[in-house]
Amino acid sequence: MADYTETVFRLMREGKVDQANEAFEALKMDLEKYPDEDFWAQTAYHFQSAGFIPYAQSLYQEAQALFPNSERWKLLNADAHMANGEFEEALDQLLVIDEMSPYYLEALLMQADAYQGLYFPEMSEIKLKEARDLAPDEPAIILGLAELNYSEGRFQEALPYYQSLLADPNALDEAAMQVATTHYREALGESGQFEEALDLLAAIPEAERTQAEVEQMAIYYVETEDYEKANTLLSPLYEDGELSAYCLPIYAQVLTYYHEETKAIRVLDEAIVKNPLQETLYQQRAKLYLALKQDEEGAEDLEQLLTLDDENITARLLLMRTRLQMNHPEEALVVLEDAPTDIQDPEFDWLAGKIYEENEDYKKARTYYEQAYPKLKQDDSFMLDYLTFEREEGQWHTLKLAFQERPALKDQAEFQWLYDDLLNQETWGEEE
């Protein structure tokens, strides 16, 4: 029997498919002399594990006909389909396995995997919970629920499952336990429990920590604003050229904390070379350029960001404001008029009003100022811009109403000239 199997393997590797098929048919004829389920299953799985899944499926189907009272073959055939990425075909086999079958629990676990493969996490969770009702202490089921919640970003829900597994060091094999431990730490971090995640990482002997674990520690130190410890971990990795692309912007953040903006920009230069489509890198570098008064470089980064993410309102506002501060109102107007039409943001309306005012389109300026007013009327900076505009437009009645609504404004130095101008108007007494 082994000779036939090895012959099929050799012929397939040599590309002699027809001869391999003939050898496989001879193998099946020989197998029929051995009415032993385990022998059939072992032979078929040997083909499956070698990657010759169609041959394995053929043997599972033959065995199902030969041993019609066993549902084992449905399970094995489903496993072969899943190995081949045929999840719907696998479910066709699994869903007909009877609830009273000794293979039902395993079938539920495989159904969960199949639904996950088809991107139906809700169905996968239903099957896992049904399996847990049958075997509440089965580690594989608990791990399945933990990993499902983890993969779906439901980190808080994943935590108790991981905690249950990690409470018993013998619950899983070494590889599965390593996955559970790593994902548990990450789930803690994603849930904002940084100190707890750091405690677990710190418990690993320093000499045994992987670079990924060192970088994860640094990230959590940044989250807890312990920049000194983060710098201690990241700086040597960067100087040795070993820091991962993912951690380059984290290190730039640490450098920014220490007011090393120029070096932070160099670090971000490297990050952008490695990930030129990552929008956040351009925004981070733009803010550093602007902090260094390198407005043109900062504006160019913001423009690049908007080519990647046209709906990034924060970046658009910053670019509009930067172009205004550079005394380029025409360029600010281009950025404004390229914006999506469905933006509903009072800060955007305020800045749009200023840009149209600078470009002497006073009608549109008024429209946007008035749109911003209801939500920003308690913002002193907005009120100064708005009332200055209204004063230039001669809208003294608007100024009067504003000072009546917020009388404390007249006591602020930046508003005093507006209030004095208002008092000097001949119309003031008449309106009273």
Tab-separated table of N, CA and C in Angstrom, residues 151-221:
chain	number	residue	atom	x	y	z
A	151	SER	N	-10.222	38.618	17.109
A	151	SER	CA	-10.135	38.943	15.682
A	151	SER	C	-11.189	39.957	15.267
A	152	GLU	N	-12.302	40.015	16.000
A	152	GLU	CA	-13.364	40.967	15.688
A	152	GLU	C	-13.187	42.297	16.418
A	153	GLY	N	-12.082	42.423	17.156
A	153	GLY	CA	-11.821	43.680	17.853
A	153	GLY	C	-12.620	43.850	19.132
A	154	ARG	N	-13.232	42.767	19.601
A	154	ARG	CA	-13.988	42.842	20.859
A	154	ARG	C	-13.062	42.384	21.999
A	155	PHE	N	-12.100	43.221	22.297
A	155	PHE	CA	-11.027	42.823	23.193
A	155	PHE	C	-11.506	42.634	24.625
A	156	GLN	N	-12.402	43.495	25.075
A	156	GLN	CA	-12.911	43.369	26.436
A	156	GLN	C	-13.631	42.036	26.620
A	157	GLU	N	-14.393	41.632	25.599
A	157	GLU	CA	-15.108	40.360	25.678
A	157	GLU	C	-14.155	39.173	25.614
A	158	ALA	N	-13.012	39.345	24.947
A	158	ALA	CA	-12.050	38.248	24.821
A	158	ALA	C	-11.323	37.970	26.132
A	159	LEU	N	-11.155	38.998	26.965
A	159	LEU	CA	-10.310	38.869	28.159
A	159	LEU	C	-10.695	37.718	29.090
A	160	PRO	N	-11.980	37.576	29.475
A	160	PRO	CA	-12.287	36.484	30.424
A	160	PRO	C	-12.002	35.100	29.858
A	161	TYR	N	-12.151	34.934	28.545
A	161	TYR	CA	-11.830	33.637	27.942
A	161	TYR	C	-10.331	33.351	28.059
A	162	TYR	N	-9.506	34.350	27.731
A	162	TYR	CA	-8.065	34.160	27.871
A	162	TYR	C	-7.681	33.907	29.321
A	163	GLN	N	-8.296	34.658	30.241
A	163	GLN	CA	-7.976	34.483	31.661
A	163	GLN	C	-8.299	33.066	32.119
A	164	SER	N	-9.399	32.528	31.630
A	164	SER	CA	-9.781	31.157	31.981
A	164	SER	C	-8.729	30.160	31.505
A	165	LEU	N	-8.217	30.376	30.303
A	165	LEU	CA	-7.215	29.458	29.751
A	165	LEU	C	-5.881	29.583	30.477
A	166	LEU	N	-5.469	30.810	30.743
A	166	LEU	CA	-4.152	31.026	31.331
A	166	LEU	C	-4.094	30.634	32.798
A	167	ALA	N	-5.255	30.465	33.412
A	167	ALA	CA	-5.292	30.024	34.811
A	167	ALA	C	-4.815	28.584	34.957
A	168	ASP	N	-4.866	27.825	33.863
A	168	ASP	CA	-4.422	26.426	33.875
A	168	ASP	C	-3.273	26.275	32.885
A	169	PRO	N	-2.047	26.175	33.361
A	169	PRO	CA	-0.899	26.108	32.451
A	169	PRO	C	-0.889	24.872	31.556
A	170	ASN	N	-1.705	23.884	31.895
A	170	ASN	CA	-1.751	22.651	31.101
A	170	ASN	C	-2.964	22.592	30.173
A	171	ALA	N	-3.687	23.712	30.061
A	171	ALA	CA	-4.921	23.686	29.269
A	171	ALA	C	-4.647	23.527	27.778
A	172	LEU	N	-3.525	24.063	27.309
A	172	LEU	CA	-3.236	24.069	25.874
A	172	LEU	C	-1.825	23.570	25.633
A	173	ASP	N	-1.578	23.170	24.391
A	173	ASP	CA	-0.198	22.828	24.048
A	173	ASP	C	0.639	24.102	24.004
A	174	GLU	N	1.934	23.945	23.874
A	174	GLU	CA	2.844	25.086	24.004
A	174	GLU	C	2.565	26.173	22.969
A	175	ALA	N	2.329	25.759	21.714
A	175	ALA	CA	2.108	26.741	20.649
A	175	ALA	C	0.816	27.519	20.883
A	176	ALA	N	-0.256	26.804	21.238
A	176	ALA	CA	-1.542	27.462	21.482
A	176	ALA	C	-1.466	28.364	22.715
A	177	MET	N	-0.727	27.941	23.730
A	177	MET	CA	-0.592	28.748	24.938
A	177	MET	C	0.167	30.035	24.632
A	178	GLN	N	1.157	29.959	23.744
A	178	GLN	CA	1.906	31.155	23.366
A	178	GLN	C	1.000	32.155	22.651
A	179	VAL	N	0.147	31.640	21.753
A	179	VAL	CA	-0.809	32.506	21.058
A	179	VAL	C	-1.761	33.154	22.058
A	180	ALA	N	-2.287	32.336	22.973
A	180	ALA	CA	-3.236	32.862	23.962
A	180	ALA	C	-2.592	33.926	24.841
A	181	THR	N	-1.354	33.688	25.257
A	181	THR	CA	-0.653	34.635	26.123
A	181	THR	C	-0.410	35.958	25.401
A	182	THR	N	0.070	35.853	24.159
A	182	THR	CA	0.357	37.064	23.382
A	182	THR	C	-0.913	37.861	23.125
A	183	HIS	N	-1.968	37.178	22.714
A	183	HIS	CA	-3.210	37.876	22.397
A	183	HIS	C	-3.881	38.424	23.658
A	184	TYR	N	-3.678	37.758	24.773
A	184	TYR	CA	-4.224	38.273	26.032
A	184	TYR	C	-3.565	39.610	26.383
A	185	ARG	N	-2.231	39.670	26.264
A	185	ARG	CA	-1.534	40.934	26.526
A	185	ARG	C	-2.028	42.030	25.586
A	186	GLU	N	-2.154	41.678	24.308
A	186	GLU	CA	-2.586	42.677	23.339
A	186	GLU	C	-4.021	43.115	23.598
A	187	ALA	N	-4.870	42.176	24.006
A	187	ALA	CA	-6.255	42.523	24.318
A	187	ALA	C	-6.320	43.457	25.533
A	188	LEU	N	-5.447	43.231	26.509
A	188	LEU	CA	-5.371	44.151	27.649
A	188	LEU	C	-4.995	45.548	27.177
A	189	GLY	N	-3.982	45.619	26.327
A	189	GLY	CA	-3.559	46.919	25.818
A	189	GLY	C	-4.644	47.607	25.018
A	190	GLU	N	-5.298	46.854	24.146
A	190	GLU	CA	-6.358	47.423	23.320
A	190	GLU	C	-7.554	47.851	24.158
A	191	SER	N	-7.677	47.275	25.339
A	191	SER	CA	-8.762	47.653	26.249
A	191	SER	C	-8.357	48.801	27.165
A	192	GLY	N	-7.151	49.319	26.964
A	192	GLY	CA	-6.693	50.433	27.784
A	192	GLY	C	-6.082	50.034	29.111
A	193	GLN	N	-5.887	48.732	29.321
A	193	GLN	CA	-5.312	48.255	30.576
A	193	GLN	C	-3.795	48.096	30.393
A	194	PHE	N	-3.143	49.241	30.191
A	194	PHE	CA	-1.729	49.230	29.828
A	194	PHE	C	-0.843	48.743	30.969
A	195	GLU	N	-1.153	49.138	32.187
A	195	GLU	CA	-0.323	48.733	33.323
A	195	GLU	C	-0.331	47.215	33.474
A	196	GLU	N	-1.512	46.607	33.312
A	196	GLU	CA	-1.607	45.159	33.432
A	196	GLU	C	-0.820	44.470	32.321
A	197	ALA	N	-0.921	45.019	31.103
A	197	ALA	CA	-0.166	44.442	29.990
A	197	ALA	C	1.332	44.581	30.228
A	198	LEU	N	1.747	45.731	30.764
A	198	LEU	CA	3.169	45.935	31.054
A	198	LEU	C	3.664	44.974	32.129
A	199	ASP	N	2.837	44.691	33.115
A	199	ASP	CA	3.229	43.745	34.161
A	199	ASP	C	3.534	42.376	33.563
A	200	LEU	N	2.717	41.950	32.616
A	200	LEU	CA	2.939	40.644	31.986
A	200	LEU	C	4.217	40.650	31.149
A	201	LEU	N	4.459	41.742	30.439
A	201	LEU	CA	5.667	41.822	29.621
A	201	LEU	C	6.913	41.920	30.497
A	202	ALA	N	6.805	42.660	31.586
A	202	ALA	CA	7.948	42.810	32.488
A	202	ALA	C	8.304	41.495	33.170
A	203	ALA	N	7.336	40.587	33.284
A	203	ALA	CA	7.581	39.288	33.917
A	203	ALA	C	8.429	38.375	33.040
A	204	ILE	N	8.530	38.702	31.746
A	204	ILE	CA	9.379	37.909	30.852
A	204	ILE	C	10.829	38.301	31.101
A	205	PRO	N	11.710	37.356	31.370
A	205	PRO	CA	13.124	37.717	31.581
A	205	PRO	C	13.655	38.530	30.397
A	206	GLU	N	14.402	39.574	30.693
A	206	GLU	CA	14.851	40.501	29.651
A	206	GLU	C	15.561	39.784	28.510
A	207	ALA	N	16.383	38.799	28.856
A	207	ALA	CA	17.144	38.083	27.824
A	207	ALA	C	16.253	37.243	26.923
A	208	GLU	N	15.027	36.945	27.392
A	208	GLU	CA	14.130	36.082	26.617
A	208	GLU	C	13.093	36.867	25.826
A	209	ARG	N	13.033	38.178	26.002
A	209	ARG	CA	12.032	38.973	25.296
A	209	ARG	C	12.368	39.059	23.813
A	210	THR	N	11.348	38.889	22.989
A	210	THR	CA	11.521	39.102	21.562
A	210	THR	C	11.510	40.602	21.272
A	211	GLN	N	11.974	40.962	20.085
A	211	GLN	CA	11.928	42.386	19.726
A	211	GLN	C	10.495	42.889	19.709
A	212	ALA	N	9.576	42.052	19.225
A	212	ALA	CA	8.166	42.460	19.196
A	212	ALA	C	7.670	42.769	20.602
A	213	GLU	N	8.096	41.979	21.582
A	213	GLU	CA	7.668	42.216	22.963
A	213	GLU	C	8.309	43.485	23.531
A	214	VAL	N	9.564	43.746	23.174
A	214	VAL	CA	10.224	44.979	23.615
A	214	VAL	C	9.495	46.192	23.033
A	215	GLU	N	9.168	46.118	21.746
A	215	GLU	CA	8.473	47.242	21.111
A	215	GLU	C	7.078	47.424	21.700
A	216	GLN	N	6.421	46.309	22.029
A	216	GLN	CA	5.103	46.417	22.635
A	216	GLN	C	5.188	47.106	23.996
A	217	MET	N	6.209	46.781	24.746
A	217	MET	CA	6.413	47.460	26.033
A	217	MET	C	6.574	48.966	25.813
A	218	ALA	N	7.375	49.322	24.831
A	218	ALA	CA	7.602	50.742	24.565
A	218	ALA	C	6.306	51.452	24.206
A	219	ILE	N	5.485	50.790	23.404
A	219	ILE	CA	4.199	51.386	23.016
A	219	ILE	C	3.336	51.632	24.254
A	220	TYR	N	3.307	50.659	25.158
A	220	TYR	CA	2.495	50.825	26.363
A	220	TYR	C	3.084	51.899	27.281
A	221	TYR	N	4.406	52.028	27.298
A	221	TYR	CA	5.014	53.102	28.085
A	221	TYR	C	4.610	54.466	27.519
